[in-house]
PDB file of N, CA, C and O in Angstrom:
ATOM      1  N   UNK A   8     115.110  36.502 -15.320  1.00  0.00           N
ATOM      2  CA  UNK A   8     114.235  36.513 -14.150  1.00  0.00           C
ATOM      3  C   UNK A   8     112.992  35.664 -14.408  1.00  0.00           C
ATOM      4  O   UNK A   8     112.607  35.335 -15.530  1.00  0.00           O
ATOM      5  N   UNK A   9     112.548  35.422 -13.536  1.00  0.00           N
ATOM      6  CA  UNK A   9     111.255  34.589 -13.293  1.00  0.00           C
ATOM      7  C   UNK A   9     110.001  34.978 -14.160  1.00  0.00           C
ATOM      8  O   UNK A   9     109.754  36.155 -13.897  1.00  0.00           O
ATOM      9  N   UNK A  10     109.312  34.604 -14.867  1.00  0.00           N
ATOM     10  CA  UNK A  10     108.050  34.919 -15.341  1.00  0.00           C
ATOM     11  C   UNK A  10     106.842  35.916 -13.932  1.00  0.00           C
ATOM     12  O   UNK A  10     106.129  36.919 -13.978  1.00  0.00           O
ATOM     13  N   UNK A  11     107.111  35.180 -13.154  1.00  0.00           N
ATOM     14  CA  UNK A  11     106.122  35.174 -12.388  1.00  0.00           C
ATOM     15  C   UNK A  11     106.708  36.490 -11.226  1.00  0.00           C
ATOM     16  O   UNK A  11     105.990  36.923 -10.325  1.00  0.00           O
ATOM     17  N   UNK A  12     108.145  36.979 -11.490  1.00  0.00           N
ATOM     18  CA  UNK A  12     108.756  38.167 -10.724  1.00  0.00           C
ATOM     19  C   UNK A  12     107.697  39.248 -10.690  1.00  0.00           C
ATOM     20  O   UNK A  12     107.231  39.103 -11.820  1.00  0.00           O
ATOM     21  N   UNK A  13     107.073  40.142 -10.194  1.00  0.00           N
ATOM     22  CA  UNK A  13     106.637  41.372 -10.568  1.00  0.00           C
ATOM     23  C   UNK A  13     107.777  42.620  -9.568  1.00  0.00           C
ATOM     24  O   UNK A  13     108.338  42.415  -8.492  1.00  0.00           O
ATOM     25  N   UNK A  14     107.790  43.523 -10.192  1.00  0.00           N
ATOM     26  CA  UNK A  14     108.187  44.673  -9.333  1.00  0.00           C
ATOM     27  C   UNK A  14     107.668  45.663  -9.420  1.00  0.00           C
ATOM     28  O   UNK A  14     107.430  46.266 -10.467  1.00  0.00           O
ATOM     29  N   UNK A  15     107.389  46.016  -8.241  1.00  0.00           N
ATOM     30  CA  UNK A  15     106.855  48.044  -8.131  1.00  0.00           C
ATOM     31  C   UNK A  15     107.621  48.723  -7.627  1.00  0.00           C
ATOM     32  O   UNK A  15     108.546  48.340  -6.910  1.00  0.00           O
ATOM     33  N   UNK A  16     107.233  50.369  -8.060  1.00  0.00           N
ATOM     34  CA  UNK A  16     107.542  51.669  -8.053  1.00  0.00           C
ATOM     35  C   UNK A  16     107.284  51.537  -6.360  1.00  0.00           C
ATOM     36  O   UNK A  16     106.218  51.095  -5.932  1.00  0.00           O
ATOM     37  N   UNK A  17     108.500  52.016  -5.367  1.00  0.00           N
ATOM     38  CA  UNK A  17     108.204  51.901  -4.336  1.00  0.00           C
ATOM     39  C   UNK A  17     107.136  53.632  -3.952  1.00  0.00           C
ATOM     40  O   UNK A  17     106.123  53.489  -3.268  1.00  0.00           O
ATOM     41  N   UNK A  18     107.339  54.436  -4.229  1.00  0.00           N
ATOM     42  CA  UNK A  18     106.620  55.760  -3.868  1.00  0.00           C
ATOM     43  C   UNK A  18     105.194  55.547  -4.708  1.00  0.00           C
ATOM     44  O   UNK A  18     104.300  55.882  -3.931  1.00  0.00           O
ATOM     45  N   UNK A  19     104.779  55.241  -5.627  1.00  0.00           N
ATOM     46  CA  UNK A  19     103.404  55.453  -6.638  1.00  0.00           C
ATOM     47  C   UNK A  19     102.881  54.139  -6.170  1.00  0.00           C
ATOM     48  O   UNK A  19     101.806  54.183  -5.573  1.00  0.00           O
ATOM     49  N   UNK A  20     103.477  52.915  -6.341  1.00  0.00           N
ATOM     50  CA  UNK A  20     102.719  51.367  -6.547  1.00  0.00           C
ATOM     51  C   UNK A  20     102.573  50.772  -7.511  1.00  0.00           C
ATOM     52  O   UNK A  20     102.187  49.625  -7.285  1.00  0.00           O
ATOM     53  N   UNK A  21     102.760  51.117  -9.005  1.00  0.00           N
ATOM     54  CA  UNK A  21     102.280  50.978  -9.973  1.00  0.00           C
ATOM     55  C   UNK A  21     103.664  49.553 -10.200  1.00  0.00           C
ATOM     56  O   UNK A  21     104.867  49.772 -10.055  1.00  0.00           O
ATOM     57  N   UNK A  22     103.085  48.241 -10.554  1.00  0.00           N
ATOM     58  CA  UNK A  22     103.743  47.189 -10.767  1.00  0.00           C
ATOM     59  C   UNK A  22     104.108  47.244 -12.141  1.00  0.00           C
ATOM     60  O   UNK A  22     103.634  47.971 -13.014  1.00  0.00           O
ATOM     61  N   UNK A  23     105.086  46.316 -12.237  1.00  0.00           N
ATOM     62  CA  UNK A  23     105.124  45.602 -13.676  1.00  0.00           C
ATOM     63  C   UNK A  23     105.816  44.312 -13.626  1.00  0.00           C
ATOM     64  O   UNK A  23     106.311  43.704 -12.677  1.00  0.00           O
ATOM     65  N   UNK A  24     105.722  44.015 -15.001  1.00  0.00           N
ATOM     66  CA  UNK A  24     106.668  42.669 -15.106  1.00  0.00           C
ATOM     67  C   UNK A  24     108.440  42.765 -15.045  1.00  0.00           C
ATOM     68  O   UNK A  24     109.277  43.546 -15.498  1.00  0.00           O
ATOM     69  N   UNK A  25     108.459  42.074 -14.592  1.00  0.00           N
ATOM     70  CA  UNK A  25     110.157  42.249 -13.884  1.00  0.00           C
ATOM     71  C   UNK A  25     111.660  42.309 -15.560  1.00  0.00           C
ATOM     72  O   UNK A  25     112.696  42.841 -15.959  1.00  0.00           O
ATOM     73  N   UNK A  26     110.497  41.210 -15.891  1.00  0.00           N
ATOM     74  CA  UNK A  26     111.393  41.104 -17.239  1.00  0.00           C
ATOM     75  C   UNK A  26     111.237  42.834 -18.169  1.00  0.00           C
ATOM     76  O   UNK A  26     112.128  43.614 -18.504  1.00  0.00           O
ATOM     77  N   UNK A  27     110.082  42.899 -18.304  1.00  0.00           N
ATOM     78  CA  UNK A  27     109.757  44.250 -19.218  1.00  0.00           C
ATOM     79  C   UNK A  27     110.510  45.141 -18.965  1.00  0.00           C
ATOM     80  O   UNK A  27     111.388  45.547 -19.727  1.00  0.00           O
ATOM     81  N   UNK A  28     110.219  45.649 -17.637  1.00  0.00           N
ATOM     82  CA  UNK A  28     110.374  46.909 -17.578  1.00  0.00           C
ATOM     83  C   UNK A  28     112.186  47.264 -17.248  1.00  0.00           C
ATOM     84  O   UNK A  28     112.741  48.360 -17.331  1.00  0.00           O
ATOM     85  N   UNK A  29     112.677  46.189 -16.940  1.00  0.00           N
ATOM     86  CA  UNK A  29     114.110  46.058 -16.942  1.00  0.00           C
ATOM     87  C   UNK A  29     114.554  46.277 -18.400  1.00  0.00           C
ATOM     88  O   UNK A  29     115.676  46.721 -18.643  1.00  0.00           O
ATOM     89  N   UNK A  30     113.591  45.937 -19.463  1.00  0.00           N
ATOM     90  CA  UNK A  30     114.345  46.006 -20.793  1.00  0.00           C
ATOM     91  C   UNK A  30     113.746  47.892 -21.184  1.00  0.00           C
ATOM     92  O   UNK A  30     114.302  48.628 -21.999  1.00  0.00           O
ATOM     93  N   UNK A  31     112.826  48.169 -20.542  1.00  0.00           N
ATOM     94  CA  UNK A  31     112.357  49.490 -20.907  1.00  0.00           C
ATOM     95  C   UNK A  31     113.086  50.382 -20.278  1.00  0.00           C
ATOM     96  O   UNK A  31     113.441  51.437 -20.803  1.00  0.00           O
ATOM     97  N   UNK A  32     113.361  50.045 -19.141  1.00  0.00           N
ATOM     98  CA  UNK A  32     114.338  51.252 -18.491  1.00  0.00           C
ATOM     99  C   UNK A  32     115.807  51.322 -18.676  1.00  0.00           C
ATOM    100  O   UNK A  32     116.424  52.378 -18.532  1.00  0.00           O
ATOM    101  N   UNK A  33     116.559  49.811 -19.103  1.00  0.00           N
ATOM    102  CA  UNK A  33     117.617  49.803 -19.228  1.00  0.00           C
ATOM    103  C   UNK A  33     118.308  50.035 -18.557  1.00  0.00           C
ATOM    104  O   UNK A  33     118.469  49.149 -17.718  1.00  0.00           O
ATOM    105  N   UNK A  34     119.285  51.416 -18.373  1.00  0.00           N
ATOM    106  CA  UNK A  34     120.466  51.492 -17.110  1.00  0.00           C
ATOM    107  C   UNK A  34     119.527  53.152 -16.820  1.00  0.00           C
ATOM    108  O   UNK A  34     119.361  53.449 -15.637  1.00  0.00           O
ATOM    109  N   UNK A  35     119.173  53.774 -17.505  1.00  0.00           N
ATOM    110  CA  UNK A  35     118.426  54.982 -17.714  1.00  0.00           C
ATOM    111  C   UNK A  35     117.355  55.425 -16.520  1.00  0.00           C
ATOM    112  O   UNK A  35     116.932  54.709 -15.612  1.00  0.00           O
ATOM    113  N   UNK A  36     117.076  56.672 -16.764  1.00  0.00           N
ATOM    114  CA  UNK A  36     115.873  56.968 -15.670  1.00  0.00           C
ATOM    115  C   UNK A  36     115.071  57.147 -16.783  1.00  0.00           C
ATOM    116  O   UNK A  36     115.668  57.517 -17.794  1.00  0.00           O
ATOM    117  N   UNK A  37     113.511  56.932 -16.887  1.00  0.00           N
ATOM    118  CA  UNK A  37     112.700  57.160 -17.826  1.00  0.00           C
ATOM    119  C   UNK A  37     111.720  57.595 -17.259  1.00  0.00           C
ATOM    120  O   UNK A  37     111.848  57.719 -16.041  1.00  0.00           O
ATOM    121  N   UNK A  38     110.315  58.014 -17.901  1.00  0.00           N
ATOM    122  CA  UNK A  38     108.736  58.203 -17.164  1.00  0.00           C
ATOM    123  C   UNK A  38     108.597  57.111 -17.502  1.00  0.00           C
ATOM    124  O   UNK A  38     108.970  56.403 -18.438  1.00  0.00           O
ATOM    125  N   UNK A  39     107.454  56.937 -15.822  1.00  0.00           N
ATOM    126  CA  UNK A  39     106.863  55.937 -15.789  1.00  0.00           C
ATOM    127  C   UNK A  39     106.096  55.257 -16.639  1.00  0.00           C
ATOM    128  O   UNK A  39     105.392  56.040 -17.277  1.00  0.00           O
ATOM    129  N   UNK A  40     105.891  53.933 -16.983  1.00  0.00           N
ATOM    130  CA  UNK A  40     104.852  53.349 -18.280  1.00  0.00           C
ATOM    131  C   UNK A  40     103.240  53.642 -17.515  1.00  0.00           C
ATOM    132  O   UNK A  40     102.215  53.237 -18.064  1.00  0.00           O
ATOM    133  N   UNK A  41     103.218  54.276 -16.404  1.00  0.00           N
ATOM    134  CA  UNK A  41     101.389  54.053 -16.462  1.00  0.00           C
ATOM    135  C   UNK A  41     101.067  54.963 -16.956  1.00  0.00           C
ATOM    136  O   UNK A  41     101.641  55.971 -17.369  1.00  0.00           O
ATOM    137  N   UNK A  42      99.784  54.513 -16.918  1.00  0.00           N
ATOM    138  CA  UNK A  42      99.116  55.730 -17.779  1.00  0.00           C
ATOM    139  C   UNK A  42      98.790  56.701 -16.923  1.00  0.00           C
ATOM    140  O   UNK A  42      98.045  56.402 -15.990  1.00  0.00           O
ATOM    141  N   UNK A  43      99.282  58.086 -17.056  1.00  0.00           N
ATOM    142  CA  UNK A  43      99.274  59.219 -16.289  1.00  0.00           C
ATOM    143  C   UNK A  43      99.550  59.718 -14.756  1.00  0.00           C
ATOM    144  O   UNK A  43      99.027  60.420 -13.890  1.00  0.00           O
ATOM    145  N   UNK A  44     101.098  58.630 -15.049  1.00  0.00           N
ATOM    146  CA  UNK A  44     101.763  58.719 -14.070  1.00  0.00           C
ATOM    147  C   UNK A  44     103.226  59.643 -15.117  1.00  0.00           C
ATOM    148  O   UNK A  44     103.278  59.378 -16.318  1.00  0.00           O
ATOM    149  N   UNK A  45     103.879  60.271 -14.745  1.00  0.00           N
ATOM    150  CA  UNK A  45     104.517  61.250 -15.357  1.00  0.00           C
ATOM    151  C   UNK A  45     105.988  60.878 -14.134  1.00  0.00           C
ATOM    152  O   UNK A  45     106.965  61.520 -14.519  1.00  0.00           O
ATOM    153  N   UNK A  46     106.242  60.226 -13.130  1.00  0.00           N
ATOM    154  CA  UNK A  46     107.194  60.765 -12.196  1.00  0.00           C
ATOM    155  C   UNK A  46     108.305  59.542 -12.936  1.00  0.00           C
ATOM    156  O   UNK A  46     108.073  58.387 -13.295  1.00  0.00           O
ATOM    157  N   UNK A  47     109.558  60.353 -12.975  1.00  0.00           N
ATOM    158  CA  UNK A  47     110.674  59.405 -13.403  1.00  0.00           C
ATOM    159  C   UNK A  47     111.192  58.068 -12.876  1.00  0.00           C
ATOM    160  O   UNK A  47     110.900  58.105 -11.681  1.00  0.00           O
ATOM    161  N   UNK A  48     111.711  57.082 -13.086  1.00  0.00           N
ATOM    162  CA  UNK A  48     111.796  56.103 -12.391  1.00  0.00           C
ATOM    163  C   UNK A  48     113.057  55.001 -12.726  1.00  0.00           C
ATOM    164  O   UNK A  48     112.757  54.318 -13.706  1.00  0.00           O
ATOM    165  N   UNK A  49     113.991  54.762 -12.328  1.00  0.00           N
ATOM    166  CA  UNK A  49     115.075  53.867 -12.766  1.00  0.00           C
ATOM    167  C   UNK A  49     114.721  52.586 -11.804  1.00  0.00           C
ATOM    168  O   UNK A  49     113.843  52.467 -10.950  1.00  0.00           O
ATOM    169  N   UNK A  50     115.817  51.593 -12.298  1.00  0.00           N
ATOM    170  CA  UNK A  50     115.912  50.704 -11.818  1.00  0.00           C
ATOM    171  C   UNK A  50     115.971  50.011 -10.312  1.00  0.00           C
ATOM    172  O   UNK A  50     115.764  48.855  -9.944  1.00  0.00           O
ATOM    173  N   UNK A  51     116.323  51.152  -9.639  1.00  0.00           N
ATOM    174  CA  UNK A  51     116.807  51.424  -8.086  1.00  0.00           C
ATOM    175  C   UNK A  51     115.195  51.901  -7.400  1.00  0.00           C
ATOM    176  O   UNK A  51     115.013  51.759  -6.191  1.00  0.00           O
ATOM    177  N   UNK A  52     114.169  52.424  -8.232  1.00  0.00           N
ATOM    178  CA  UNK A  52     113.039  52.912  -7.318  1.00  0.00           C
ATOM    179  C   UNK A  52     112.227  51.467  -7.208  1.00  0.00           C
ATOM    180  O   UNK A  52     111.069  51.573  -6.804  1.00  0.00           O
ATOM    181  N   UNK A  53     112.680  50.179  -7.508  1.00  0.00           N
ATOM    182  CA  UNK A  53     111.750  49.496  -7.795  1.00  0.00           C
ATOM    183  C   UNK A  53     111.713  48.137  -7.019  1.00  0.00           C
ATOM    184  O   UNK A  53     112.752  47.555  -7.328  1.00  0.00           O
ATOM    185  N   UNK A  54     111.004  47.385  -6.171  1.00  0.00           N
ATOM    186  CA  UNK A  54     111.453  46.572  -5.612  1.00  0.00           C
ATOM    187  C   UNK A  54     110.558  45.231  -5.530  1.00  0.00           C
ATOM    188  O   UNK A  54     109.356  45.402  -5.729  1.00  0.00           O
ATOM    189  N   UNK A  55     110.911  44.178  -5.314  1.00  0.00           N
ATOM    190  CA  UNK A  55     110.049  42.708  -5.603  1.00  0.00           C
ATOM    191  C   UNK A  55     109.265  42.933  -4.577  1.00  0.00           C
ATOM    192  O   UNK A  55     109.560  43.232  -3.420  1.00  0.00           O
ATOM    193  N   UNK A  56     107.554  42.657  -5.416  1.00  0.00           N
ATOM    194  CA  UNK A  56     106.594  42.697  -5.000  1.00  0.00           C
ATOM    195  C   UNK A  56     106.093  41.073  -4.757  1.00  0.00           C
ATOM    196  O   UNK A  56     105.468  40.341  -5.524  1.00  0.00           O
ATOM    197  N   UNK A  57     106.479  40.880  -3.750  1.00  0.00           N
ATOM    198  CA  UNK A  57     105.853  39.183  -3.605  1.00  0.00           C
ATOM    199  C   UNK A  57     104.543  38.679  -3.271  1.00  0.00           C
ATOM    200  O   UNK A  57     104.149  37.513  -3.254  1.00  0.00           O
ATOM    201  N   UNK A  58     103.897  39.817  -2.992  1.00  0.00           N
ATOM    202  CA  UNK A  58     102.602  39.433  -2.580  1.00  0.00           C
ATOM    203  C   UNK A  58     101.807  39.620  -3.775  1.00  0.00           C
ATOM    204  O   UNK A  58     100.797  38.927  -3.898  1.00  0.00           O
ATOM    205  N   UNK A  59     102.190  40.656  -4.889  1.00  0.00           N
ATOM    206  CA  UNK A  59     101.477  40.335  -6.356  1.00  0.00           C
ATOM    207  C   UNK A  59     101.865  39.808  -6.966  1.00  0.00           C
ATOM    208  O   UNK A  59     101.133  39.694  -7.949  1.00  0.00           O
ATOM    209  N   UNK A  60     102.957  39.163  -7.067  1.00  0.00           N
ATOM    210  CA  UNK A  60     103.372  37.585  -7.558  1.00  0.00           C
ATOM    211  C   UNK A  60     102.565  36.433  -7.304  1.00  0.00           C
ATOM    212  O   UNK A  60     102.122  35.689  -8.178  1.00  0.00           O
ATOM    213  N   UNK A  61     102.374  36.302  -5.948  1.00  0.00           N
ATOM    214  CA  UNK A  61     101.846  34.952  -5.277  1.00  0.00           C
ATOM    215  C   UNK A  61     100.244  35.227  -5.974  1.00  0.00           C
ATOM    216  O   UNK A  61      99.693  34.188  -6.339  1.00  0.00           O
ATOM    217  N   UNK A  62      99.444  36.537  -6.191  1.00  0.00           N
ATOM    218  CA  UNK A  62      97.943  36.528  -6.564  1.00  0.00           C
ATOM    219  C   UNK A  62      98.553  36.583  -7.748  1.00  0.00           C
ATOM    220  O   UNK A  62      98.790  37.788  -7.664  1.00  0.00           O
ATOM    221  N   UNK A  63      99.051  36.261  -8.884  1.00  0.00           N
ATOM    222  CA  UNK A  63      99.471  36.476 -10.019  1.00  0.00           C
ATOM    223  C   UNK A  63      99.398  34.890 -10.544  1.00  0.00           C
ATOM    224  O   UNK A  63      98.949  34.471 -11.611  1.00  0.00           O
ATOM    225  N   UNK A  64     100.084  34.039  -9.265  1.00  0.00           N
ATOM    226  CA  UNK A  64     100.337  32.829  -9.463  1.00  0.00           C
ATOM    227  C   UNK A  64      99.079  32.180  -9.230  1.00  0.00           C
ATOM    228  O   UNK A  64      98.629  31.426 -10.093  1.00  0.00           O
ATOM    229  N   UNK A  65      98.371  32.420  -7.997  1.00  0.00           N
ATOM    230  CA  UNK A  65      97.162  32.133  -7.541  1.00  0.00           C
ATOM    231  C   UNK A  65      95.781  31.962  -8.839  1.00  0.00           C
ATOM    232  O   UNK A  65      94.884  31.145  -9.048  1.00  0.00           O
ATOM    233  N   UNK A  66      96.150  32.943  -9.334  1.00  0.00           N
ATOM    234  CA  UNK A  66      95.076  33.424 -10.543  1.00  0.00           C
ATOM    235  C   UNK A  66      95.362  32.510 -12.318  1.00  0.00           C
ATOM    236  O   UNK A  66      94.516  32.271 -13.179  1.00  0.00           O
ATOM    237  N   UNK A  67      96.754  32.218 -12.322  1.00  0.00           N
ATOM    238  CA  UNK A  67      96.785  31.708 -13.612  1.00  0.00           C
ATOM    239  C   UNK A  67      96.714  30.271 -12.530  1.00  0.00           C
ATOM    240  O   UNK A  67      96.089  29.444 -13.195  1.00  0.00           O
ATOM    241  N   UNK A  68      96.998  29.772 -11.471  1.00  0.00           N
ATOM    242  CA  UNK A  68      96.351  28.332 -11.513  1.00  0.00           C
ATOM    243  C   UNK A  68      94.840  28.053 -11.626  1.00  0.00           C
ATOM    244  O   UNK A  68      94.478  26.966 -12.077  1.00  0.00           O
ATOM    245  N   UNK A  69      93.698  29.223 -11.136  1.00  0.00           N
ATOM    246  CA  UNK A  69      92.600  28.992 -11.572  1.00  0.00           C
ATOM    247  C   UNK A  69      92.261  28.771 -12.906  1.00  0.00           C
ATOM    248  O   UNK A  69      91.579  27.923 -13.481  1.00  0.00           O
ATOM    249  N   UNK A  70      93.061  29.980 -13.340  1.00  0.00           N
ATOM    250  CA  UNK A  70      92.695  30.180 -15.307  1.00  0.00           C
ATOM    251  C   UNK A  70      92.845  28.434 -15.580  1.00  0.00           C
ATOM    252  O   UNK A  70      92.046  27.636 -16.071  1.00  0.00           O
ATOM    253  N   UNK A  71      94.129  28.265 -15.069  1.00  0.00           N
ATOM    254  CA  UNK A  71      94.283  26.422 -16.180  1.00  0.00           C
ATOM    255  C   UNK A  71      93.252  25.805 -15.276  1.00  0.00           C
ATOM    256  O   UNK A  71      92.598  25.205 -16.128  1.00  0.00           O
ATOM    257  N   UNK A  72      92.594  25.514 -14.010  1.00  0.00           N
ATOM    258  CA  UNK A  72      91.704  24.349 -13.484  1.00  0.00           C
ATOM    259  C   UNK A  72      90.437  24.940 -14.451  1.00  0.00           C
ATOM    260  O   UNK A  72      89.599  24.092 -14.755  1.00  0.00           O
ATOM    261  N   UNK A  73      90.292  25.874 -14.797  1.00  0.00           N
ATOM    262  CA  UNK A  73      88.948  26.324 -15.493  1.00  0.00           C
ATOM    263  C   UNK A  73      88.705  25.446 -16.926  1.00  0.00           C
ATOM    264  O   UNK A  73      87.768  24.762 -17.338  1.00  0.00           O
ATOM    265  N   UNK A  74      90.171  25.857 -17.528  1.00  0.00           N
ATOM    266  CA  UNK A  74      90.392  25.220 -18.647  1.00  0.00           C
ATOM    267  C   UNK A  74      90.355  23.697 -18.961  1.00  0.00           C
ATOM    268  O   UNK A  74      89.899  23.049 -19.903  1.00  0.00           O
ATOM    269  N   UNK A  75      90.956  23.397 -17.904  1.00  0.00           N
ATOM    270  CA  UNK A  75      91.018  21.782 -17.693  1.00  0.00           C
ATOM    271  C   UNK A  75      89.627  21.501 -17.261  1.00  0.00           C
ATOM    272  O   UNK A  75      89.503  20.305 -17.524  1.00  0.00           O
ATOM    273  N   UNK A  76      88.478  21.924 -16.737  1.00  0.00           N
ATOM    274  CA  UNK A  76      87.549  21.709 -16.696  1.00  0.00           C
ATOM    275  C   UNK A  76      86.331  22.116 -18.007  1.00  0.00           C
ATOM    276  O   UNK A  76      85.243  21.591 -18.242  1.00  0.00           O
ATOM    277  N   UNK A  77      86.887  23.010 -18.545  1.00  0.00           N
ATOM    278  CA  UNK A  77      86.196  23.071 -20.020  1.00  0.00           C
ATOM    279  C   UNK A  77      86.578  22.193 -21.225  1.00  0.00           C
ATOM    280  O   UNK A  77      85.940  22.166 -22.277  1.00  0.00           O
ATOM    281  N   UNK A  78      87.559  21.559 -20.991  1.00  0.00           N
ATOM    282  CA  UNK A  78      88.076  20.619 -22.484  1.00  0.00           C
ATOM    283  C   UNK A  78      87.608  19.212 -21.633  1.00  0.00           C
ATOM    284  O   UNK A  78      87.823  18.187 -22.280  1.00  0.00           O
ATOM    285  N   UNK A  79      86.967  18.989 -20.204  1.00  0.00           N
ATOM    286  CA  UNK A  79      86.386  17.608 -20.207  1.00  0.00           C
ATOM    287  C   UNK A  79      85.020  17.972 -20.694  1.00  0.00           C
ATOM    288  O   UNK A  79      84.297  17.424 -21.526  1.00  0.00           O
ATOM    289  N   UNK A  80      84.817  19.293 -19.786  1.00  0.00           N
ATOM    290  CA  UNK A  80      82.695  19.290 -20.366  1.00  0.00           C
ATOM    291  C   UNK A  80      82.703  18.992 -21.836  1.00  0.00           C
ATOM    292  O   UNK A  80      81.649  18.600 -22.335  1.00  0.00           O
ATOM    293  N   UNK A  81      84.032  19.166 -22.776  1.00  0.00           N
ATOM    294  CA  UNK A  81      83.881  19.243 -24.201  1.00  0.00           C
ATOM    295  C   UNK A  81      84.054  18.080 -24.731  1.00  0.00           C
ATOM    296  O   UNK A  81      83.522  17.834 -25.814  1.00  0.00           O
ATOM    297  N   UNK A  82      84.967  16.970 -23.961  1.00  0.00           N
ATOM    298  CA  UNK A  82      84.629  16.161 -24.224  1.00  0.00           C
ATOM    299  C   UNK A  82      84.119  14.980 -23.780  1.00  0.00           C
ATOM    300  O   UNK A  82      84.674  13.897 -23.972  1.00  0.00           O
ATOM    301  N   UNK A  83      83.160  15.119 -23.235  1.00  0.00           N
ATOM    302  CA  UNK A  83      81.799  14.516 -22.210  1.00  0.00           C
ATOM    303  C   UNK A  83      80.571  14.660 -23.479  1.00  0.00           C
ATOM    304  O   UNK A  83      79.550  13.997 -23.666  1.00  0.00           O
ATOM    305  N   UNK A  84      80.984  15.478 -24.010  1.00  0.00           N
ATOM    306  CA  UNK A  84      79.675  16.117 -24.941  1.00  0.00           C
ATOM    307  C   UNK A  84      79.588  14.845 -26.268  1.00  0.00           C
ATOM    308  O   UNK A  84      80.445  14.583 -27.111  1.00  0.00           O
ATOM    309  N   UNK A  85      77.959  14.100 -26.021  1.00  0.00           N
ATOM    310  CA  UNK A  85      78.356  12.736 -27.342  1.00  0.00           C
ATOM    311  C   UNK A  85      76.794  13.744 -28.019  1.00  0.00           C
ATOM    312  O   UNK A  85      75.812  14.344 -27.581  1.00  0.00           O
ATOM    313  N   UNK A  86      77.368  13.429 -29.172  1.00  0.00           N
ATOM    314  CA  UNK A  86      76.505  13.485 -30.465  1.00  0.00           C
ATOM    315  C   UNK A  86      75.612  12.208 -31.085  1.00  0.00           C
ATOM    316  O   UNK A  86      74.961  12.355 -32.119  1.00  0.00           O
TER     317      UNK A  86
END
Protein backbone atom coordinates (compact mmCIF):
# COMPACT_ATOMS: atom_id res chain seq x y z
CA UNK A 1 0.00 0.00 0.00
CA UNK A 2 0.78 3.54 -0.44
CA UNK A 3 2.96 5.40 2.08
CA UNK A 4 0.69 8.11 2.13
CA UNK A 5 -2.69 5.48 2.68
CA UNK A 6 -4.01 6.29 6.21
CA UNK A 7 -6.98 4.33 7.68
CA UNK A 8 -9.41 4.81 10.58
CA UNK A 9 -11.39 3.04 13.14
CA UNK A 10 -14.79 3.82 11.67
CA UNK A 11 -16.79 4.08 15.35
CA UNK A 12 -13.68 5.88 17.63
CA UNK A 13 -11.61 7.87 14.64
CA UNK A 14 -8.43 7.06 15.77
CA UNK A 15 -6.16 6.76 12.32
CA UNK A 16 -3.17 4.99 11.44
CA UNK A 17 -0.80 4.09 8.87
CA UNK A 18 -2.29 1.70 6.44
CA UNK A 19 0.90 -0.28 6.15
CA UNK A 20 1.33 -0.68 10.17
CA UNK A 21 -1.49 -1.47 11.42
CA UNK A 22 -2.31 -4.16 8.74
CA UNK A 23 0.94 -5.82 9.98
CA UNK A 24 -0.30 -5.32 13.76
CA UNK A 25 -3.60 -6.68 13.36
CA UNK A 26 -2.88 -9.30 10.91
CA UNK A 27 -6.04 -11.50 10.15
CA UNK A 28 -6.87 -11.15 14.14
CA UNK A 29 -9.10 -8.83 16.21
CA UNK A 30 -6.77 -6.99 18.64
CA UNK A 31 -7.10 -3.67 21.12
CA UNK A 32 -6.80 -0.78 19.69
CA UNK A 33 -3.03 0.86 19.46
CA UNK A 34 -4.27 4.30 21.01
CA UNK A 35 -3.55 5.19 23.91
CA UNK A 36 -6.56 4.47 26.10
CA UNK A 37 -8.67 3.34 23.71
CA UNK A 38 -9.34 -0.37 24.91
CA UNK A 39 -12.29 -1.29 22.11
CA UNK A 40 -11.25 -4.30 19.81
CA UNK A 41 -10.69 -3.77 16.26
CA UNK A 42 -9.89 -5.99 13.04
CA UNK A 43 -9.29 -5.29 9.76
CA UNK A 44 -12.99 -4.86 8.57
CA UNK A 45 -13.66 -1.82 11.27
CA UNK A 46 -11.33 0.24 9.31
CA UNK A 47 -11.69 2.32 6.31
CA UNK A 48 -9.53 4.82 3.87
CA UNK A 49 -9.38 8.03 5.28
CA UNK A 50 -8.70 10.38 2.30
CA UNK A 51 -9.08 13.48 3.67
CA UNK A 52 -6.10 12.70 6.29
CA UNK A 53 -4.08 11.52 3.62
CA UNK A 54 -4.44 14.59 1.40
CA UNK A 55 -3.38 16.93 4.98
CA UNK A 56 -0.71 14.31 5.47
CA UNK A 57 0.45 14.99 1.93
CA UNK A 58 -0.24 18.70 2.18
CA UNK A 59 2.07 18.91 5.28
CA UNK A 60 5.20 16.83 4.21
CA UNK A 61 5.16 19.14 0.94
CA UNK A 62 5.59 22.12 3.27
CA UNK A 63 8.16 20.21 5.53
CA UNK A 64 10.45 19.76 2.07
CA UNK A 65 9.67 23.71 0.65
CA UNK A 66 10.92 24.65 4.27
CA UNK A 67 13.87 22.56 3.84
CA UNK A 68 14.64 23.54 0.44
CA UNK A 69 14.48 26.93 1.66
CA UNK A 70 16.89 26.36 4.60
CA UNK A 71 19.84 24.61 2.63
CA UNK A 72 19.71 27.95 0.19
CA UNK A 73 19.71 30.50 3.34
CA UNK A 74 22.77 28.02 4.13
CA UNK A 75 24.16 28.40 1.31
CA UNK A 76 23.80 32.16 0.60
CA UNK A 77 25.73 32.40 3.87
CA UNK A 78 29.68 33.74 2.65
CA UNK A 79 32.31 33.89 5.26
Amino acid sequence: SSPLMRLSRKLCGHAYDATSIREFLGRSSRECPATGCRKQITLSDLEQDKELAKRATRRRMREREEEDRDSIDDEEIIE
